[in-house]
Amino acid sequence: MPAPQCASCHEARAALRRPRSGQALCATCFCTAFEAEVLHTVVAGRLLPPGAVVAVGASGGKDSTVLAHVLRELAPRLGISLHLVAVDEGIGGYRDAALAAVRRQAARWELPLTVVAYAELFGGWTMDAVARSTAGSGRSRSCCTFCGVLRRRALEEGARRVAATHVVTGHNADDMAETVLMNFLRGDAGRLARGGGLGSPGEGGALPRCRPLQLASQKEVVLYAHFRRLDYFSEECVYAPEAFRGHARELLKLLEAARPSAVLDLVHSAERLALAPAARPPPPGACSRCGALASRALCQACALLDGLNRGRPRLAIGKGRRGLDEEGPPGGRGSHSRPDPRLRSPSPASRDSSSPLGSDDVGVRGRL
Amino acid sequence: MAAPLSVEVEFGGGAELLFDGVKKHQVTLPGQEEPWDIRNLLVWIKKNLLKERPELFIQGDSVRPGILVLINDADWELLVSTSGNSPPSTAPLAALRAS
């Protein structure tokens, strides 16, 4: 049973079948098609106009490696310049090795690299410190919630430092589909309402952000990296096994095995969602502390850090009503359902992330 | 009766972490009654190469969903027989060497 011939060049043996079209392509034609699709995504969506200074969120992992590689190939055609921005969350043993991969990439591709550390930005709060602080309060998976929010903030800061006009991240279709599932499973209508679309236009002073790989399934990203022999870091974050995203991922993989187009179909469904009027999120304002986009008085980053600094790390976790508010239903979602009367605050924690791009629980990236 | 089969097995993208970090393994599969196919190769790998956490690699008869299998650099899903129902894991390995 030899592999069929490539449907594009008709010369080489096919190496894979594309999940959406079922078309069999050889490695070379697939890579060309992959790059052409990213180019189309960027151009058709007017995501990165000529002259854009693009900060690429670089973790050393397969997605951001593929993203940086492809954008670097396309940069002359798009008329954009690239800066790699890496975030150091302060996770011992894991992030150091990942950063080493990013440094190798920066050197090989001759791209400028800026590293932004949580310790510096967030008053000494590394992820290891956050994990220790949240370890005693029930479910340790909440440390991933912190990381997602803080990492976005750190990436934004890094982008500003290099005078970027746009921020790009390597989220692929699987990530988007997982986020959609997570938001449904958690009943997070606000995020579902904002999760569709190719990018955030940049409200409230935030830099425009997009994900050029959003329509590429993870399998194709992995295969592209394999065929192009890209060097990337593939260990799982030490905290990842506890993240809720892992459950969504397992479910998604099972669904994909039964129906290969399920991943992309899920993303498209989310884009077409229309919420009932009662479910629509309130128009965002500005955080009273840092000025970033926020749906409540405090943006989620400030609210989370507030909780950490007060020794109440779970203060802003969850859907917000059971954080600093008093009226949450007893025994609601879990271990943090008894508000402390001493912390009766006039400004309840923000439920919604300052960046309306879906769940903060980025968690399990780069997992097997 | 299947003759012994020489195969190069390569792990990447993080999978190598389950195999002591070793990416390339040159192995000789012993001669046996049944012909070698992916399904019994996986069983052999689990027994002879896998160092830890089998549930991250194998699920039932096949690899855990999310793990990609390439045979001679081609996605194994391409090798489903024309009848359409045969699972990729039963594709006879010996027949793939020429492709």
Coordinates of C-alpha atoms in Angstrom, one line a residue:
Chain A
M1 CA 0.0 0.0 0.0
P2 CA 2.4 2.8 -1.1
A3 CA 1.4 6.4 -0.4
P4 CA -0.5 8.1 -3.3
Q5 CA 1.1 10.7 -5.4
C6 CA 1.1 14.4 -4.5
A7 CA -2.0 16.0 -5.9
S8 CA -0.1 19.2 -6.5
C9 CA 3.1 18.4 -8.2
H10 CA 2.2 14.9 -9.3
E11 CA 5.9 14.0 -9.0
A12 CA 6.7 13.2 -5.4
R13 CA 5.0 10.7 -3.1
A14 CA 2.4 12.3 -0.8
A15 CA 3.4 12.7 2.8
L16 CA 0.1 13.7 4.4
R17 CA -3.5 14.3 3.8
R18 CA -4.7 17.8 4.7
P19 CA -7.4 17.6 7.3
R20 CA -9.8 20.0 5.7
S21 CA -9.7 19.1 2.1
G22 CA -8.5 15.6 2.3
Q23 CA -5.9 16.5 -0.4
A24 CA -2.7 14.4 -0.5
L25 CA 0.4 16.5 -0.7
C26 CA 4.2 15.8 -0.6
A27 CA 6.3 17.5 2.1
T28 CA 7.5 20.3 -0.2
C29 CA 4.0 21.2 -1.6
F30 CA 2.5 21.0 1.9
C31 CA 5.1 23.5 3.3
T32 CA 4.5 25.8 0.3
A33 CA 0.7 25.6 0.9
F34 CA 1.1 26.2 4.6
E35 CA 3.1 29.3 4.0
A36 CA 0.7 30.5 1.4
E37 CA -2.2 30.1 3.8
V38 CA -0.5 32.1 6.5
L39 CA 0.2 34.8 4.0
H40 CA -3.4 34.8 2.9
T41 CA -4.6 34.9 6.5
V42 CA -2.5 38.0 7.2
V43 CA -3.2 39.8 4.0
A44 CA -7.0 39.0 3.7
G45 CA -7.4 40.0 7.4
R46 CA -5.2 43.1 7.0
L47 CA -3.5 41.9 10.1
L48 CA 0.0 43.2 9.5
P49 CA 0.2 46.2 7.2
P50 CA 3.4 47.3 5.5
G51 CA 5.7 49.1 7.9
A52 CA 4.4 47.1 10.9
V53 CA 6.9 46.4 13.6
V54 CA 5.8 43.0 14.8
A55 CA 6.6 41.7 18.3
V56 CA 6.5 37.9 18.0
G57 CA 5.7 36.1 21.3
A58 CA 8.5 33.5 21.3
S59 CA 8.4 30.7 23.9
G60 CA 10.8 28.3 22.2
G61 CA 8.0 25.9 21.5
K62 CA 6.8 24.5 18.2
D63 CA 4.0 27.0 17.5
S64 CA 6.0 30.2 18.1
T65 CA 9.0 28.6 16.3
V66 CA 6.9 27.9 13.2
L67 CA 5.3 31.3 13.5
A68 CA 8.6 33.2 13.6
H69 CA 10.0 31.0 10.8
V70 CA 7.1 31.6 8.5
L71 CA 6.8 35.3 9.2
R72 CA 10.5 35.7 8.6
E73 CA 10.0 34.1 5.2
L74 CA 7.1 36.3 4.4
A75 CA 8.5 39.5 6.0
P76 CA 10.0 41.0 2.8
R77 CA 6.7 40.4 0.9
L78 CA 4.6 41.9 3.7
G79 CA 7.0 44.8 4.3
I80 CA 7.2 44.1 8.1
S81 CA 10.0 43.9 10.6
L82 CA 10.1 41.3 13.4
H83 CA 11.3 41.3 17.0
L84 CA 11.2 38.2 19.2
V85 CA 9.8 38.8 22.6
A86 CA 10.2 36.0 25.1
V87 CA 8.6 35.9 28.5
D88 CA 10.4 34.5 31.5
E89 CA 7.8 33.4 34.0
G90 CA 10.3 32.2 36.5
I91 CA 9.7 28.5 36.3
G92 CA 12.9 26.8 37.3
G93 CA 14.3 24.1 35.1
Y94 CA 11.7 24.6 32.4
R95 CA 11.8 28.2 31.2
D96 CA 15.6 28.3 31.2
A97 CA 15.8 25.5 28.7
A98 CA 13.0 27.0 26.6
L99 CA 14.8 30.4 26.6
A100 CA 18.0 28.8 25.5
A101 CA 16.0 27.5 22.4
V102 CA 14.7 31.0 21.7
R103 CA 18.2 32.5 22.0
R104 CA 19.5 29.9 19.4
Q105 CA 16.6 30.8 17.1
A106 CA 17.3 34.6 17.5
A107 CA 21.0 33.9 16.6
R108 CA 20.2 31.6 13.7
W109 CA 17.5 33.9 12.2
E110 CA 19.4 37.1 13.1
L111 CA 16.3 38.6 14.8
P112 CA 16.5 40.9 17.8
L113 CA 15.4 39.3 21.0
T114 CA 13.9 40.9 24.2
V115 CA 13.3 38.9 27.3
V116 CA 10.7 40.2 29.9
A117 CA 10.7 38.6 33.3
Y118 CA 7.7 38.3 35.7
A119 CA 10.0 38.9 38.6
E120 CA 10.9 42.3 37.2
L121 CA 7.4 43.3 36.1
F122 CA 5.3 41.9 38.9
G123 CA 7.1 42.8 42.0
G124 CA 9.1 39.6 42.4
W125 CA 6.2 37.2 41.7
T126 CA 7.7 34.4 39.6
M127 CA 5.4 31.5 38.6
D128 CA 7.2 29.3 41.1
A129 CA 6.3 31.8 43.8
V130 CA 2.7 31.9 42.6
A131 CA 2.5 28.2 42.6
R132 CA 3.8 28.0 46.2
S133 CA 1.3 30.7 47.2
T134 CA -1.6 28.9 45.6
A135 CA -0.6 25.4 46.5
G136 CA -2.3 25.5 49.9
S137 CA -5.6 26.8 48.7
G138 CA -7.2 23.7 47.2
R139 CA -6.8 23.1 43.5
S140 CA -3.3 23.9 42.3
R141 CA -4.5 24.3 38.7
S142 CA -5.2 28.0 39.5
C143 CA -1.5 28.9 39.0
C144 CA -2.0 28.4 35.3
T145 CA -4.8 31.0 35.4
F146 CA -2.3 33.5 36.8
C147 CA 0.3 32.7 34.2
G148 CA -2.1 33.2 31.2
V149 CA -3.1 36.7 32.4
L150 CA 0.3 37.8 33.5
R151 CA 2.0 36.4 30.4
R152 CA -0.3 38.5 28.1
R153 CA 0.6 41.6 30.2
A154 CA 4.3 40.8 30.0
L155 CA 4.2 40.2 26.2
E156 CA 2.5 43.6 25.9
E157 CA 5.2 45.3 27.9
G158 CA 7.9 43.6 25.9
A159 CA 6.2 44.8 22.7
R160 CA 6.2 48.3 24.0
R161 CA 9.8 48.2 24.8
V162 CA 10.7 47.4 21.2
A163 CA 8.3 50.0 19.9
A164 CA 6.2 47.4 18.2
T165 CA 3.0 48.3 16.4
H166 CA 1.5 44.8 16.5
V167 CA 1.8 41.6 18.6
V168 CA 1.6 38.1 17.2
T169 CA 1.3 34.8 19.0
G170 CA 1.5 31.3 17.7
H171 CA -1.9 30.0 18.8
N172 CA -3.1 27.3 16.4
A173 CA -6.5 26.1 15.6
D174 CA -6.3 23.4 18.3
D175 CA -5.6 26.0 20.9
M176 CA -8.6 28.1 19.7
A177 CA -10.8 25.0 19.7
E178 CA -9.7 24.1 23.2
T179 CA -10.4 27.6 24.4
V180 CA -13.9 27.5 22.9
L181 CA -14.6 24.2 24.7
M182 CA -13.2 25.5 27.9
N183 CA -15.4 28.6 27.7
F184 CA -18.5 26.5 27.1
L185 CA -17.6 24.1 29.9
R186 CA -17.2 27.0 32.3
G187 CA -20.2 28.9 31.1
D188 CA -18.1 31.9 30.3
A189 CA -20.4 33.8 28.0
G190 CA -18.3 36.9 28.1
R191 CA -15.3 35.2 26.6
L192 CA -17.4 33.2 24.2
A193 CA -18.7 36.5 22.9
R194 CA -15.3 37.8 22.3
G195 CA -13.4 34.7 21.4
G196 CA -14.2 34.7 17.7
G197 CA -12.4 36.7 15.0
L198 CA -8.9 36.8 13.9
G199 CA -7.5 39.4 16.2
S200 CA -8.0 42.1 18.7
P201 CA -8.0 45.5 17.0
G202 CA -6.4 47.0 20.1
E203 CA -8.9 48.7 22.3
G204 CA -8.1 51.0 25.2
G205 CA -4.5 51.5 24.2
A206 CA -3.5 47.9 23.9
L207 CA -1.5 46.9 20.8
P208 CA -3.3 45.1 18.0
R209 CA -2.8 41.4 18.4
C210 CA -3.4 38.5 16.1
R211 CA -2.6 34.9 15.6
P212 CA -1.5 34.1 12.0
L213 CA -1.5 30.4 12.7
Q214 CA -5.1 30.4 13.9
L215 CA -6.4 28.4 11.0
A216 CA -3.6 25.9 11.0
S217 CA -4.3 22.7 12.9
Q218 CA -1.7 21.6 15.5
K219 CA -1.0 18.5 13.5
E220 CA 0.0 20.6 10.5
V221 CA 2.1 22.9 12.6
V222 CA 4.0 19.8 13.9
L223 CA 4.5 18.4 10.5
Y224 CA 5.6 21.7 9.1
A225 CA 8.2 22.0 11.8
H226 CA 9.3 18.4 11.1
F227 CA 9.6 18.8 7.3
R228 CA 11.5 22.1 7.7
R229 CA 13.7 20.6 10.4
L230 CA 13.1 23.4 12.8
D231 CA 14.8 23.4 16.2
Y232 CA 12.3 23.9 19.0
F233 CA 11.8 23.1 22.7
S234 CA 9.2 20.4 23.4
E235 CA 9.0 19.7 27.1
E236 CA 5.8 20.2 29.0
C237 CA 5.6 23.0 31.6
V238 CA 6.0 21.5 35.0
Y239 CA 2.6 23.0 36.1
A240 CA 0.7 22.0 33.0
P241 CA -0.6 18.6 34.2
E242 CA -2.8 20.5 36.6
A243 CA -4.4 22.9 34.1
F244 CA -8.0 22.6 33.1
R245 CA -7.1 22.9 29.5
G246 CA -5.7 19.3 29.6
H247 CA -9.3 18.0 29.8
A248 CA -10.4 20.0 26.8
R249 CA -7.4 18.8 24.9
E250 CA -8.1 15.2 25.6
L251 CA -11.7 15.6 24.4
L252 CA -10.6 17.5 21.3
K253 CA -8.1 14.8 20.3
L254 CA -10.8 12.1 20.6
L255 CA -13.2 14.2 18.5
E256 CA -10.5 14.8 15.9
A257 CA -9.8 11.1 15.6
A258 CA -13.4 10.6 14.8
R259 CA -13.8 13.6 12.5
P260 CA -10.6 15.3 11.4
S261 CA -12.2 18.6 10.5
A262 CA -13.8 18.9 14.0
V263 CA -11.0 21.2 15.2
L264 CA -11.5 23.9 12.5
D265 CA -15.2 23.5 12.5
L266 CA -15.3 24.2 16.2
V267 CA -13.4 27.4 15.7
H268 CA -15.7 28.5 12.9
S269 CA -18.7 27.7 15.0
A270 CA -17.4 30.0 17.7
E271 CA -16.9 32.8 15.2
R272 CA -20.5 32.6 14.2
L273 CA -22.0 32.6 17.7
A274 CA -24.5 35.2 18.5
L275 CA -25.2 35.6 22.2
A276 CA -28.7 36.3 23.7
P277 CA -28.9 39.9 24.8
A278 CA -28.8 39.0 28.5
A279 CA -25.5 37.2 28.0
R280 CA -23.6 40.0 26.3
P281 CA -20.7 41.4 28.2
P282 CA -20.7 45.0 29.4
P283 CA -18.7 47.5 27.4
P284 CA -15.2 47.6 28.8
G285 CA -13.7 50.5 30.7
A286 CA -10.3 51.1 32.1
C287 CA -8.6 49.6 35.1
S288 CA -8.5 52.1 38.0
R289 CA -5.0 51.0 38.9
C290 CA -3.1 50.6 35.7
G291 CA -5.4 51.9 33.0
A292 CA -5.5 48.7 30.9
L293 CA -8.8 47.5 29.4
A294 CA -11.1 46.1 32.0
S295 CA -14.7 45.1 32.4
R296 CA -14.7 46.0 36.1
A297 CA -12.8 48.5 38.3
L298 CA -9.7 46.4 38.3
C299 CA -8.3 44.5 35.3
Q300 CA -7.6 40.9 35.9
A301 CA -3.8 41.2 36.2
C302 CA -4.1 43.8 38.9
A303 CA -6.8 41.8 40.7
L304 CA -4.7 38.6 40.6
L305 CA -1.6 40.4 41.9
D306 CA -3.7 42.1 44.5
G307 CA -4.9 38.7 45.7
L308 CA -1.3 37.4 45.8
N309 CA 0.0 40.4 47.7
R310 CA -2.8 40.1 50.3
G311 CA -2.1 36.4 50.8
R312 CA -5.5 35.6 49.3
P313 CA -4.4 34.2 46.0
R314 CA -7.8 32.8 45.0
L315 CA -9.4 36.2 45.4
A316 CA -9.8 36.9 41.7
I317 CA -10.0 33.4 40.3
G318 CA -13.2 32.1 38.9
K319 CA -16.1 34.1 37.5
G320 CA -15.5 37.0 39.8
R321 CA -18.7 37.0 41.8
R322 CA -17.2 34.8 44.5
G323 CA -13.9 36.7 44.7
L324 CA -14.3 40.0 46.5
D325 CA -18.1 40.0 46.3
E326 CA -20.2 38.7 49.1
E327 CA -23.2 37.3 47.2
G328 CA -21.7 34.1 45.6
P329 CA -23.8 30.9 46.1
P330 CA -22.4 28.9 49.0
G331 CA -20.2 25.9 48.0
G332 CA -20.3 27.2 44.4
R333 CA -17.5 26.2 42.2
G334 CA -15.1 24.8 44.7
S335 CA -12.8 25.6 47.4
H336 CA -12.9 29.4 47.5
S337 CA -16.5 29.9 48.3
R338 CA -16.3 31.6 51.7
P339 CA -15.5 35.3 51.2
D340 CA -13.6 37.0 54.0
P341 CA -15.8 39.8 55.5
R342 CA -12.6 41.9 56.2
L343 CA -12.0 42.2 52.5
R344 CA -15.3 43.8 51.7
S345 CA -14.1 45.9 48.8
P346 CA -16.0 48.5 46.9
S347 CA -14.3 47.5 43.7
P348 CA -14.9 43.8 42.9
A349 CA -12.3 41.9 41.0
S350 CA -12.5 42.0 37.3
R351 CA -13.9 38.8 35.9
D352 CA -12.8 39.4 32.5
S353 CA -9.3 39.5 31.1
S354 CA -7.9 42.8 30.0
S355 CA -7.3 41.2 26.6
P356 CA -10.5 39.8 25.2
L357 CA -9.0 36.9 23.4
G358 CA -10.5 33.9 25.2
S359 CA -9.5 31.9 28.2
D360 CA -6.5 32.9 30.3
D361 CA -5.9 29.2 31.1
V362 CA -3.3 28.7 28.5
G363 CA -1.8 25.9 30.5
V364 CA -0.8 22.9 28.6
R365 CA 1.1 24.2 25.6
G366 CA 3.6 21.9 24.0
R367 CA 2.4 18.8 25.6
L368 CA 2.7 15.3 24.1
Chain B
M1 CA 6.1 -16.6 9.4
A2 CA 7.7 -13.2 9.3
A3 CA 11.4 -12.8 8.8
P4 CA 13.4 -10.5 11.2
L5 CA 12.9 -6.9 10.2
S6 CA 15.4 -4.0 10.6
V7 CA 13.7 -0.7 11.4
E8 CA 14.8 2.7 12.4
V9 CA 12.4 4.2 14.9
E10 CA 12.7 7.9 15.6
F11 CA 10.9 9.9 18.3
G12 CA 10.5 13.7 18.3
G13 CA 8.5 16.6 19.4
G14 CA 8.7 15.7 23.0
A15 CA 8.0 12.0 22.6
E16 CA 11.6 11.2 23.0
L17 CA 11.3 12.2 26.7
L18 CA 9.5 8.8 27.3
F19 CA 12.5 7.0 25.8
D20 CA 15.3 8.4 28.0
G21 CA 15.6 11.3 25.6
V22 CA 17.0 9.1 22.9
K23 CA 15.5 10.1 19.5
K24 CA 16.9 7.5 17.1
H25 CA 16.7 3.8 17.7
Q26 CA 18.0 1.2 15.2
V27 CA 16.1 -2.0 16.0
T28 CA 15.8 -5.4 14.6
L29 CA 12.4 -6.9 15.1
P30 CA 12.7 -10.7 15.7
G31 CA 11.2 -13.2 13.3
Q32 CA 7.7 -14.3 14.4
E33 CA 4.5 -16.0 13.3
E34 CA 2.4 -12.9 12.5
P35 CA 3.7 -10.4 10.0
W36 CA 5.0 -7.2 11.5
D37 CA 2.6 -4.2 11.4
I38 CA 2.4 -1.0 13.3
R39 CA 0.1 -2.4 15.9
N40 CA 2.5 -5.1 17.0
L41 CA 5.4 -2.8 16.5
L42 CA 3.8 -0.5 19.1
V43 CA 3.5 -3.4 21.5
W44 CA 7.1 -4.2 20.9
I45 CA 8.2 -0.6 21.5
K46 CA 6.2 -0.4 24.7
K47 CA 7.8 -3.6 26.0
N48 CA 11.4 -3.0 24.8
L49 CA 12.0 0.8 24.4
L50 CA 9.5 2.7 26.5
K51 CA 10.9 3.9 29.8
E52 CA 8.0 5.6 31.5
R53 CA 4.4 6.6 31.5
P54 CA 3.0 4.3 28.9
E55 CA -0.4 6.0 29.0
L56 CA 1.2 9.0 27.4
F57 CA 2.3 7.0 24.4
I58 CA -0.1 4.1 23.9
Q59 CA -3.9 4.0 24.1
G60 CA -5.5 0.7 23.5
D61 CA -4.3 -0.7 20.2
S62 CA -2.8 2.5 18.9
V63 CA -0.9 5.6 19.8
R64 CA -2.5 8.2 22.1
P65 CA -4.5 10.7 20.2
G66 CA -2.4 13.6 19.3
I67 CA 0.7 11.6 18.6
L68 CA 1.6 11.6 14.9
V69 CA 3.0 8.5 13.2
L70 CA 5.1 8.9 10.1
I71 CA 6.3 5.9 8.0
N72 CA 9.1 6.8 5.7
D73 CA 8.3 10.5 6.4
A74 CA 4.6 10.1 5.3
D75 CA 1.6 10.3 7.6
W76 CA 0.4 6.8 8.4
E77 CA -3.2 7.9 7.8
L78 CA -2.3 8.0 4.1
L79 CA -1.8 4.2 4.2
V80 CA -5.4 3.3 4.9
S81 CA -6.2 0.6 2.4
T82 CA -8.6 1.3 -0.4
S83 CA -11.4 -0.5 1.3
G84 CA -11.3 2.4 3.7
N85 CA -12.0 0.5 6.8
S86 CA -8.7 -1.1 7.7
P87 CA -7.1 0.9 10.6
P88 CA -3.6 2.2 9.7
S89 CA -2.0 0.2 12.4
T90 CA -2.5 -3.1 10.5
A91 CA -0.5 -1.9 7.4
P92 CA 2.2 -4.6 6.9
L93 CA 5.5 -3.0 7.6
A94 CA 7.6 -5.1 5.2
A95 CA 5.6 -3.8 2.3
L96 CA 6.4 -0.2 3.2
R97 CA 10.1 -0.3 2.8
A98 CA 10.1 0.2 -0.9
S99 CA 8.0 3.3 -0.7

